[in-house]
PDB file of C-alpha atoms in Angstrom:
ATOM      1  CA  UNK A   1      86.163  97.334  54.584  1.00  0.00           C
ATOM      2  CA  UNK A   2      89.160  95.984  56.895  1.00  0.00           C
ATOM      3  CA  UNK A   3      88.912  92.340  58.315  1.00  0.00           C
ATOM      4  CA  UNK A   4      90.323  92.217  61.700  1.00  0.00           C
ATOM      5  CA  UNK A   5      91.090  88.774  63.323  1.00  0.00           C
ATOM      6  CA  UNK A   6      91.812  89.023  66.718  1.00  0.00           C
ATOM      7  CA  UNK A   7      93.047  86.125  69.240  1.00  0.00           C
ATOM      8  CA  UNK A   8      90.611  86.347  72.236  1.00  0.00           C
ATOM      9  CA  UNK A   9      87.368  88.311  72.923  1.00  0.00           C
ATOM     10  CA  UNK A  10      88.945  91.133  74.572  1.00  0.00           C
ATOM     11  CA  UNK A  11      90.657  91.982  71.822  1.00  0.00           C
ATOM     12  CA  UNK A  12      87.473  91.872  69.329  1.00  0.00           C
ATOM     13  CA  UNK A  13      85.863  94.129  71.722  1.00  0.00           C
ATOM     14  CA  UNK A  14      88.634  96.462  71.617  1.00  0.00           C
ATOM     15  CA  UNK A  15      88.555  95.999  67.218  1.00  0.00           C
ATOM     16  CA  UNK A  16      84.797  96.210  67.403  1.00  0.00           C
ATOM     17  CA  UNK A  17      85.096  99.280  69.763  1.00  0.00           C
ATOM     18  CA  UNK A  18      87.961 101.550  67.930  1.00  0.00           C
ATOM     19  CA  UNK A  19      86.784 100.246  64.170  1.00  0.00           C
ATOM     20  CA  UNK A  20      83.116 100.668  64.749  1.00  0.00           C
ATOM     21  CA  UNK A  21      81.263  99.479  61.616  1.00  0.00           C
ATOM     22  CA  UNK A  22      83.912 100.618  59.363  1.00  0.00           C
ATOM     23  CA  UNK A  23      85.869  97.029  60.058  1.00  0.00           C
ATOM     24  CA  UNK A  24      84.858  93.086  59.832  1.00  0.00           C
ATOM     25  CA  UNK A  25      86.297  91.217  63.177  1.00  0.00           C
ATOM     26  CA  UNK A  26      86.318  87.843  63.830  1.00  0.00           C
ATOM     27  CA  UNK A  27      87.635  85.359  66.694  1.00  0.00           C
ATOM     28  CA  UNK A  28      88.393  82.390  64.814  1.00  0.00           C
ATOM     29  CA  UNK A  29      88.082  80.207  67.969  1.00  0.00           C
ATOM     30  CA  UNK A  30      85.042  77.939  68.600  1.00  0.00           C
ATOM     31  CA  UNK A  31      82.559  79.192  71.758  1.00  0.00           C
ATOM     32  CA  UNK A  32      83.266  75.931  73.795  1.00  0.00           C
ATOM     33  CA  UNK A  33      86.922  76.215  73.843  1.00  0.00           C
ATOM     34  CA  UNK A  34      89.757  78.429  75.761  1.00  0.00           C
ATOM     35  CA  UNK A  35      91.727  80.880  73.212  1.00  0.00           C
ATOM     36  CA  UNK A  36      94.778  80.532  75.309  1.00  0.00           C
ATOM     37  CA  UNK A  37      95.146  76.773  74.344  1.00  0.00           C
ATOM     38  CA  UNK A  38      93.490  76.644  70.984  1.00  0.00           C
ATOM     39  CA  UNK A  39      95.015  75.664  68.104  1.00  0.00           C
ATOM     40  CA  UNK A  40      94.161  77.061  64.554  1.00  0.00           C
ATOM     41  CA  UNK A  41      92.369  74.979  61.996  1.00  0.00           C
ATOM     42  CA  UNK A  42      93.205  75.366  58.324  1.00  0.00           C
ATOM     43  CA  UNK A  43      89.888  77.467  57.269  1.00  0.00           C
ATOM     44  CA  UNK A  44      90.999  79.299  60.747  1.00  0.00           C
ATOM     45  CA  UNK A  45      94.749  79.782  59.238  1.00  0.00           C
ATOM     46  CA  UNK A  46      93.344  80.540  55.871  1.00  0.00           C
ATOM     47  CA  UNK A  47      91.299  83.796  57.487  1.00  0.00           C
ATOM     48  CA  UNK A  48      94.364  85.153  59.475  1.00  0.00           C
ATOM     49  CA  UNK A  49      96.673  85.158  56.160  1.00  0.00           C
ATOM     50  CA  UNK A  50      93.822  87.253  54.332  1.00  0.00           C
ATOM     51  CA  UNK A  51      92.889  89.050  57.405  1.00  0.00           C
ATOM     52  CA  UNK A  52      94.650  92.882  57.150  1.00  0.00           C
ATOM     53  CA  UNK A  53      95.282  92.754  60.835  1.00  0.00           C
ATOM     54  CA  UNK A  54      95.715  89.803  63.112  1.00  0.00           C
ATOM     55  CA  UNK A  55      95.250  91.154  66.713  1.00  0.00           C
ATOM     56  CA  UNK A  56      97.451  89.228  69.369  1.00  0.00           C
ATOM     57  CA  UNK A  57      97.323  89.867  73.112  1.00  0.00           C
ATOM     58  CA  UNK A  58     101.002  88.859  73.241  1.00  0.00           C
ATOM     59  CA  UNK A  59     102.355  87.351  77.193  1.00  0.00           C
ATOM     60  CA  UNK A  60     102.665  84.075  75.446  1.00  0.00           C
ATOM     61  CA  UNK A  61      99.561  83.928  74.540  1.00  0.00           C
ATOM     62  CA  UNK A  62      99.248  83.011  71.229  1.00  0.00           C
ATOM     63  CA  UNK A  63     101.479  79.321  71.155  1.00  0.00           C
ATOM     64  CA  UNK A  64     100.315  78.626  67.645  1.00  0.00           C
ATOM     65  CA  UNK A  65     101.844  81.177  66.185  1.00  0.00           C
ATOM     66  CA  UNK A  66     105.364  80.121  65.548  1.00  0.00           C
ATOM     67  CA  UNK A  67     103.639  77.174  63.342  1.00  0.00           C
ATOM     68  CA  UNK A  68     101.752  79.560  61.332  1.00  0.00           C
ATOM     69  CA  UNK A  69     102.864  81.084  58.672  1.00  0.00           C
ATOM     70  CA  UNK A  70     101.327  84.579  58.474  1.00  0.00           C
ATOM     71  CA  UNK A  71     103.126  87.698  57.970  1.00  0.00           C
ATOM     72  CA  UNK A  72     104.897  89.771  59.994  1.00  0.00           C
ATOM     73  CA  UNK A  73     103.143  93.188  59.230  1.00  0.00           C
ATOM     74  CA  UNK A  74     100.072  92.471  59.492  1.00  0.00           C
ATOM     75  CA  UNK A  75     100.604  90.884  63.052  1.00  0.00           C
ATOM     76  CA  UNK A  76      99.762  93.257  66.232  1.00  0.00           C
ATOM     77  CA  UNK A  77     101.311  92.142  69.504  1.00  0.00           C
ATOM     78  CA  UNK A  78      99.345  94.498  71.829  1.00  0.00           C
ATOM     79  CA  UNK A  79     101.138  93.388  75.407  1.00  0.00           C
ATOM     80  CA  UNK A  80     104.244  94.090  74.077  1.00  0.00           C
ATOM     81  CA  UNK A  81     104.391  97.749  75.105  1.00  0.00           C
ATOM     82  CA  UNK A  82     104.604  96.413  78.924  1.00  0.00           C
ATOM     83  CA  UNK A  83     106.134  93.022  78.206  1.00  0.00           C
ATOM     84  CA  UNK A  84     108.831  94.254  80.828  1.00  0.00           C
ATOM     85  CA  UNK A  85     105.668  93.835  83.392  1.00  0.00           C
ATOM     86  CA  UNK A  86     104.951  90.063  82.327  1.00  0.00           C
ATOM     87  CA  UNK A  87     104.401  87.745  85.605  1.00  0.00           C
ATOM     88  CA  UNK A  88     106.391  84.551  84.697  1.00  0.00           C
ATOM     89  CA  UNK A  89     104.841  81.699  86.621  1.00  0.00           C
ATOM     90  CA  UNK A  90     107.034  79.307  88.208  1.00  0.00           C
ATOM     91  CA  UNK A  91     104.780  76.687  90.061  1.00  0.00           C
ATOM     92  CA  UNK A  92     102.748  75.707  87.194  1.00  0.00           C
ATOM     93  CA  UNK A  93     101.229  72.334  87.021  1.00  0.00           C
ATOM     94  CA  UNK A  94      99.661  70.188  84.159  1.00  0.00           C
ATOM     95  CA  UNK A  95      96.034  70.011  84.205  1.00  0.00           C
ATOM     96  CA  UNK A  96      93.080  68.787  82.117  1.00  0.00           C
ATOM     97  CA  UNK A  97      89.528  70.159  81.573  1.00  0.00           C
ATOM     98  CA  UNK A  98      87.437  71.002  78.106  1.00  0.00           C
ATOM     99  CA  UNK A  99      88.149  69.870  74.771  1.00  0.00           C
ATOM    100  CA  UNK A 100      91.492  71.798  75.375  1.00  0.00           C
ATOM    101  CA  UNK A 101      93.189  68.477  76.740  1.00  0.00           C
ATOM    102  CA  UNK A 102      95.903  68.718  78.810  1.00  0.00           C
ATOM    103  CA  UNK A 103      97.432  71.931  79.368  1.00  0.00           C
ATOM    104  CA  UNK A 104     100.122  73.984  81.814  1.00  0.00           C
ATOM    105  CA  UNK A 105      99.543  77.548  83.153  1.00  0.00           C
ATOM    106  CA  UNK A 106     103.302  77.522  83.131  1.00  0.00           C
ATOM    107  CA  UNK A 107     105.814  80.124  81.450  1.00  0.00           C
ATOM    108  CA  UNK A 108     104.222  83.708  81.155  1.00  0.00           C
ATOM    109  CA  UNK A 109     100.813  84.796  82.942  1.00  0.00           C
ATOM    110  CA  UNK A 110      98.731  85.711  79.794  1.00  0.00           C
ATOM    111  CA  UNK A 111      94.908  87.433  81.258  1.00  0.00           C
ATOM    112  CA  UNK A 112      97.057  90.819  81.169  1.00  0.00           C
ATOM    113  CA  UNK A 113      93.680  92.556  80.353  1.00  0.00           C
ATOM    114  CA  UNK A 114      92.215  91.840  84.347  1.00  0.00           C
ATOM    115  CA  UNK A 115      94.428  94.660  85.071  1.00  0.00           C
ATOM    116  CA  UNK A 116      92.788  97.572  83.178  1.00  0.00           C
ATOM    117  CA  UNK A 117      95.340  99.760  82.680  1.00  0.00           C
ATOM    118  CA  UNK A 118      96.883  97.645  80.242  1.00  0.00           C
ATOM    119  CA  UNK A 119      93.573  96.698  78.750  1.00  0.00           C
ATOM    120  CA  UNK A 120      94.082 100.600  78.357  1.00  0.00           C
ATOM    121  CA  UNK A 121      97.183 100.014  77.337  1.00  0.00           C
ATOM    122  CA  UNK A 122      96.418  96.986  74.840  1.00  0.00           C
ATOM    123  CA  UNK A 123      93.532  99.082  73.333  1.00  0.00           C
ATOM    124  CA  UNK A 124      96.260 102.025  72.416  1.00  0.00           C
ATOM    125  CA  UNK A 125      98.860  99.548  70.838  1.00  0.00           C
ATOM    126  CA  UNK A 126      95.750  98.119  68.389  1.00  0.00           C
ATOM    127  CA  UNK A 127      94.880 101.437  67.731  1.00  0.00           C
ATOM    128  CA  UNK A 128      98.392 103.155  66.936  1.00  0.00           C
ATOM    129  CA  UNK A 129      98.930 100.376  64.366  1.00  0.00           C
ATOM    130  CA  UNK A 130      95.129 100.636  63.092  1.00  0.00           C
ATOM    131  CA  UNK A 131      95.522 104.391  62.222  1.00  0.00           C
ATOM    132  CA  UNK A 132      98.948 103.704  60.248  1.00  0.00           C
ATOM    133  CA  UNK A 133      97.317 101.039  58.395  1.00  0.00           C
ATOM    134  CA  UNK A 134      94.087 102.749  57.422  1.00  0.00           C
ATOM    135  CA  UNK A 135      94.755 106.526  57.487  1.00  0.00           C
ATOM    136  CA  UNK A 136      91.283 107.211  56.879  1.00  0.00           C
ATOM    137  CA  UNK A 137      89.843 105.895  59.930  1.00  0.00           C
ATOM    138  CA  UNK A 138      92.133 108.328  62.070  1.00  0.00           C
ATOM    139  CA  UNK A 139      89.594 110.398  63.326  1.00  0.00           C
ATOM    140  CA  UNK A 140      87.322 107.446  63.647  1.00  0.00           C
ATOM    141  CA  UNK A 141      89.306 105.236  65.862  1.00  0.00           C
ATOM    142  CA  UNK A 142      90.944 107.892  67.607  1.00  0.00           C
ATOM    143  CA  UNK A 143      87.619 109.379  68.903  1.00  0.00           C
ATOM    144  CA  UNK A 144      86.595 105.722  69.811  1.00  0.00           C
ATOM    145  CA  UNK A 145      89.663 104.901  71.425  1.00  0.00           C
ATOM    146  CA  UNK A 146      89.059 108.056  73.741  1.00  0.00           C
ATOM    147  CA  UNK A 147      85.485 106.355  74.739  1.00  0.00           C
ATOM    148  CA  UNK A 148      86.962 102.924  75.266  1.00  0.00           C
ATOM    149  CA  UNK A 149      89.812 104.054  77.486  1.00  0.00           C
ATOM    150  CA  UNK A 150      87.247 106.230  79.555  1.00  0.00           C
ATOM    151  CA  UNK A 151      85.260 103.326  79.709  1.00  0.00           C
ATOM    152  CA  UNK A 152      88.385 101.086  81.226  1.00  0.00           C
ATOM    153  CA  UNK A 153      89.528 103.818  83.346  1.00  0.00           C
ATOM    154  CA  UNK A 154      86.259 103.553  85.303  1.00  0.00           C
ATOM    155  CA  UNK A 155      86.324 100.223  85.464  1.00  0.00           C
ATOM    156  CA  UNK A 156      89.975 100.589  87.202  1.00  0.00           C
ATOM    157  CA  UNK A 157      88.748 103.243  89.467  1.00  0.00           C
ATOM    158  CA  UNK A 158      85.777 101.174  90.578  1.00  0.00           C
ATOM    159  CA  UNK A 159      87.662  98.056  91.544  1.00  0.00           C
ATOM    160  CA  UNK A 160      90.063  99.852  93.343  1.00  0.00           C
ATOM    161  CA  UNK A 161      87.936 101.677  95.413  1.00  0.00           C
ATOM    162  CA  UNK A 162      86.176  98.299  96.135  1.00  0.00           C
ATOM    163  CA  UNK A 163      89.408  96.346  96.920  1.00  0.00           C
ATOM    164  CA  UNK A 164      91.122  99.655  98.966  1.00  0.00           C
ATOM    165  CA  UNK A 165      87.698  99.042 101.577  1.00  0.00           C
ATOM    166  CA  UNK A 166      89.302  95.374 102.628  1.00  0.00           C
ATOM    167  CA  UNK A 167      92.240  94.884 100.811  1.00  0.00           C
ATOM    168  CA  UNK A 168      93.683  92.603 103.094  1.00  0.00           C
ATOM    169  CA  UNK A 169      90.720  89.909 103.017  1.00  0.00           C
ATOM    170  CA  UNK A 170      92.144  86.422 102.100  1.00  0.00           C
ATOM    171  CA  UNK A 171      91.019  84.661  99.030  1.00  0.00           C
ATOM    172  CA  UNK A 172      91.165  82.051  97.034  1.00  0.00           C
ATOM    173  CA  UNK A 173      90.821  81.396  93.166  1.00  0.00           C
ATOM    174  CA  UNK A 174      90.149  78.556  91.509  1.00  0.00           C
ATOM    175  CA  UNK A 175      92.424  78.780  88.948  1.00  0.00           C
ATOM    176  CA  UNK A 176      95.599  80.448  88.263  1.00  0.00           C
ATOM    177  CA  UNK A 177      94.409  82.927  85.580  1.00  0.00           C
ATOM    178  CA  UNK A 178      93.961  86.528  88.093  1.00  0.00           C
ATOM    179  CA  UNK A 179      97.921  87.204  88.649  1.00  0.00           C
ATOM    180  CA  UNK A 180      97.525  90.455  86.762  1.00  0.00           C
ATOM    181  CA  UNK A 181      94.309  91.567  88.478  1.00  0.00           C
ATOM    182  CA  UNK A 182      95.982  90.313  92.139  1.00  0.00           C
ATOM    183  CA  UNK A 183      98.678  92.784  91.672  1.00  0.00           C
ATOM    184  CA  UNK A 184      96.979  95.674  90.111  1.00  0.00           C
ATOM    185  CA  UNK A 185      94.236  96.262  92.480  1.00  0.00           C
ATOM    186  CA  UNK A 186      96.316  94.344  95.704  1.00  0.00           C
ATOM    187  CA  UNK A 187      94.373  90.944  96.238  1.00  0.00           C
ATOM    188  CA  UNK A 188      95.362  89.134  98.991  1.00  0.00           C
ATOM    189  CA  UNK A 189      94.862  85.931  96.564  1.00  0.00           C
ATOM    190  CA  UNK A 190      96.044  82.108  96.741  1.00  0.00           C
ATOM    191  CA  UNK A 191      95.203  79.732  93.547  1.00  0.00           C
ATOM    192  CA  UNK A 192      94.337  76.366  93.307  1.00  0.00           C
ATOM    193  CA  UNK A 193      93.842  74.228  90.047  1.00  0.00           C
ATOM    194  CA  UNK A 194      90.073  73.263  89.982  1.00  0.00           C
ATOM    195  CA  UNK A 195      87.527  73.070  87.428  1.00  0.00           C
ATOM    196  CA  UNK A 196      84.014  74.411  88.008  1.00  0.00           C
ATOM    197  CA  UNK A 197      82.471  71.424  86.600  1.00  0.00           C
ATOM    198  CA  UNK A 198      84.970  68.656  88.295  1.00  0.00           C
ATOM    199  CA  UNK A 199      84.802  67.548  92.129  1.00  0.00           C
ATOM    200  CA  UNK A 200      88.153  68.058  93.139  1.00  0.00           C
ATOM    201  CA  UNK A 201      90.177  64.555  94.789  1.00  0.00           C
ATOM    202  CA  UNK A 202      90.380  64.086  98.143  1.00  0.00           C
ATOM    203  CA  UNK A 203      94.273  65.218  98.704  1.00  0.00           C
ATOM    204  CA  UNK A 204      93.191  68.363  96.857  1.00  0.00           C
ATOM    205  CA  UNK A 205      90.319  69.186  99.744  1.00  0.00           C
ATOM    206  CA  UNK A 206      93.264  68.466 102.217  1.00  0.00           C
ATOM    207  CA  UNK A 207      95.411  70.446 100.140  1.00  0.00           C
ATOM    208  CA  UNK A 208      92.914  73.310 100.537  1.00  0.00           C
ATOM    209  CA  UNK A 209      92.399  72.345 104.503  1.00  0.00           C
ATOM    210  CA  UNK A 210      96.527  72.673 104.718  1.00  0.00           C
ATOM    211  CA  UNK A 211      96.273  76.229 103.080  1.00  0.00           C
ATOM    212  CA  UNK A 212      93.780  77.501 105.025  1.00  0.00           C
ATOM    213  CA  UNK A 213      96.098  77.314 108.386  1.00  0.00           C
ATOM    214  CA  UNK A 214      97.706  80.331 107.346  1.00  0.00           C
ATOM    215  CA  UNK A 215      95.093  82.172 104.730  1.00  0.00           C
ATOM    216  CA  UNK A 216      91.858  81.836 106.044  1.00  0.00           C
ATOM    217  CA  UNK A 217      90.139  82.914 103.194  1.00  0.00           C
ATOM    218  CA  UNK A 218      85.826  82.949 102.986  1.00  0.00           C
ATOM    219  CA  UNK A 219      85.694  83.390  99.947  1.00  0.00           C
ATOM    220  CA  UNK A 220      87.081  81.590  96.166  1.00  0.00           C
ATOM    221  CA  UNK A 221      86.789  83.372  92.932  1.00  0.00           C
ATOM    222  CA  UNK A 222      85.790  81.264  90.087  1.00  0.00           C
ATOM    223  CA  UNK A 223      85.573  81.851  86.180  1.00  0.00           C
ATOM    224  CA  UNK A 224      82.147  80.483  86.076  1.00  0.00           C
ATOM    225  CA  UNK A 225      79.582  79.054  88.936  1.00  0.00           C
ATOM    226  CA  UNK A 226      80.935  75.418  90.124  1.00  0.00           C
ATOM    227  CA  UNK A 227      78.509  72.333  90.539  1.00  0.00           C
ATOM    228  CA  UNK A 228      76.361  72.345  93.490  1.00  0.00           C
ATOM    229  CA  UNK A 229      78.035  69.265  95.249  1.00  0.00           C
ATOM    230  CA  UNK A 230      81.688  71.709  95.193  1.00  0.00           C
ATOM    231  CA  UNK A 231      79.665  74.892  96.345  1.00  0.00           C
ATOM    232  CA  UNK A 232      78.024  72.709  99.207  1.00  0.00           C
ATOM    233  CA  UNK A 233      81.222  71.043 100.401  1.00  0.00           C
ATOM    234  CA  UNK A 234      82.905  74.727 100.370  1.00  0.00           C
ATOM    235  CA  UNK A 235      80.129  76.203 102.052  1.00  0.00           C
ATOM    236  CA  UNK A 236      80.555  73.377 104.864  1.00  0.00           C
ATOM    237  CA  UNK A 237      84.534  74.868 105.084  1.00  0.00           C
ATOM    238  CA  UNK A 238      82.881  78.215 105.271  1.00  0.00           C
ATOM    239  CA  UNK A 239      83.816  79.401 102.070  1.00  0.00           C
ATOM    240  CA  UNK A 240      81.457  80.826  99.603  1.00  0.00           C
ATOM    241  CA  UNK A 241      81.916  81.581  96.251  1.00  0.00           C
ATOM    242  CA  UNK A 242      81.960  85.024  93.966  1.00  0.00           C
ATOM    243  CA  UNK A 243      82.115  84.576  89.910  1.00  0.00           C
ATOM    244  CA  UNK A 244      84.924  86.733  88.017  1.00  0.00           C
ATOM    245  CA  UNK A 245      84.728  85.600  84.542  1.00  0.00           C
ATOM    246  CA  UNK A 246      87.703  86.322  82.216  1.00  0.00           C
ATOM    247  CA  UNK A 247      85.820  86.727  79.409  1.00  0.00           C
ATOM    248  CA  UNK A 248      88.423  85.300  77.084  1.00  0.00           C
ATOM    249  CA  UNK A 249      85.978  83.624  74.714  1.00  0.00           C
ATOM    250  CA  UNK A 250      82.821  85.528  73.439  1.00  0.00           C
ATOM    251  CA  UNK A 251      80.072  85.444  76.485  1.00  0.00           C
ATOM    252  CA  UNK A 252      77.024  84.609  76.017  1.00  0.00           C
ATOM    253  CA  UNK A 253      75.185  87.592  77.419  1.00  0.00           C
ATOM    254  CA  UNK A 254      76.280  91.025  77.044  1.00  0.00           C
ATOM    255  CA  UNK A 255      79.716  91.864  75.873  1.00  0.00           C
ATOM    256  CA  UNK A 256      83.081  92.792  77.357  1.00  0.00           C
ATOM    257  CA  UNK A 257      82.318  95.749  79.346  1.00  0.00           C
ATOM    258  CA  UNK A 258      78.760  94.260  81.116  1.00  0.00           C
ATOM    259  CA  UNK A 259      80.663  91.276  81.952  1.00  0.00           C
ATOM    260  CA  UNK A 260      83.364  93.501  83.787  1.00  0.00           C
ATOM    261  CA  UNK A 261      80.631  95.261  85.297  1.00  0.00           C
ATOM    262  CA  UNK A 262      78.936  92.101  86.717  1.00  0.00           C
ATOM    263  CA  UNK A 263      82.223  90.725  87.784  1.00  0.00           C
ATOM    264  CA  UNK A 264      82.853  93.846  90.139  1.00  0.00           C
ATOM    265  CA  UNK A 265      79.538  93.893  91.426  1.00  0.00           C
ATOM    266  CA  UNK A 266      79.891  89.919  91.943  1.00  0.00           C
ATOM    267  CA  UNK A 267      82.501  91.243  94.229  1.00  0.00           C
ATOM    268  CA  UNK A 268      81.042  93.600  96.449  1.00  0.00           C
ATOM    269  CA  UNK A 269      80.030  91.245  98.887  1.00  0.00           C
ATOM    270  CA  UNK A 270      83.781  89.575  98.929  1.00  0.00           C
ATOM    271  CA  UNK A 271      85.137  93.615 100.214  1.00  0.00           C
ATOM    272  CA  UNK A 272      82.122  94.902 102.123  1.00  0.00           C
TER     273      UNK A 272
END
């Protein structure tokens, strides 16, 4: 049976989704922490250099990996098809929350699969190089990968209808991690830098106060629900708040597809 590692949970969905139960997938990174700034331990290493596949989402993504030594053929770099459609950031600023430390959004946006056509697009890449390397899942994976990408396409088709009804609406998000899902489906979208479970400082309310002049936005999406004392002090600036979790790490509940779902229906009210 193959063992798959793959970088974030997308991309063990996707594995877990084209392979079926013919494959072993694991994401290496602990619950609590962000995949985008985790850094491998040695049992972690040790797993990628026996793995047959190591499944990378690519966009600068992966920063370990220049310090690892794994080999080249096993590695799949499933952006990479579109890489000429990276966002480069150029405002970034250094930031602290989670076990993660301190840590920069800057250099190359990286949530590439908020826009679901390359999640579409990410899922084909893993699969092209899964059929090569095991021949005799080929029918397998390529009737899965048919049900996956139906699967995204709706998705895509739902968010855009949504968006198309007020596309317009200002918004803000919390955290500079929806540039790919902004300019796929058209949000009208400013970020800040705050953390759902940190009051922000005073010049960063004002900072907010100076933005809303010219975007008056009613509404910031989060990755997760922020404290009560944020979502009070919002609500007094008339803004409320709508969840649209990433899903980068393994959720809780449900899987990659649910979460999507909820996160689309968490934005109905922001549109209607």
């Amino acid at each position: 049976m193959p063992d798959i590692v793959a970088s974030n949970y997308p991309l063990v969905y996707f594995a877990e989704r084209l392979f079926g139960s013919h494959a072993r997938v694991d994401l290496p990174v602990p619950p609590d922490q962000d995949p985008a700034f985790w850094k491998p331990s040695f049992p972690a290493i040790a797993l990628m250099q026996k793995a047959g596949l190591v499944v990378l989402n690519g966009a600068d993504y992966e920063k370990w990996l220049p310090k690892v030594a794994l080999s080249r053929l096993k590695l799949v770099d499933t952006s990479a098809g579109f890489k000429n459609s990276y966002i480069v950031i150029d405002d970034a600023i250094i930031h602290s929350h989670g076990p993660d430390g301190e840590h920069s959004h800057a250099g190359t946006a990286f949530t590439t699969w908020l826009d679901f056509t390359q999640a579409e697009q990410q899922a084909d890449a893993l699969a092209s190089v899964a059929i090569k390397k095991y021949p005799g899942l080929k029918t397998e994976i390529t009737h899965n990968l048919q049900s996956l990408q139906a699967d995204l396409r709706q998705l895509d088709d739902e968010l855009r209808r949504l968006v198309a009804s007020n596309q317009t609406r200002p918004l803000f998000a919390s955290h500079p991690v929806y540039q790919y899902l902004a300019r796929r489906y058209g949000l009208n979208l400013k970020s800040v830098h705050w953390e759902a479970n940190e009051m922000p400082a005073e010049d960063e309310w004002k900072n907010m106060q100076q933005l809303m002049k010219n975007h008056h936005a009613q509404w910031m999406i989060w990755e997760s629900l922020p404290d009560s004392p944020i979502t009070e002090r919002l609500n007094s600036l008339g803004i409320k708040n709508a969840v649209f979790d990433p899903c980068a790490n393994r959720p809780e509940q449900g899987d990659f597809l649910s979460v999507m779902r909820r996160n689309i229906e968490n934005l109905s009210p922001v549109f209607n």
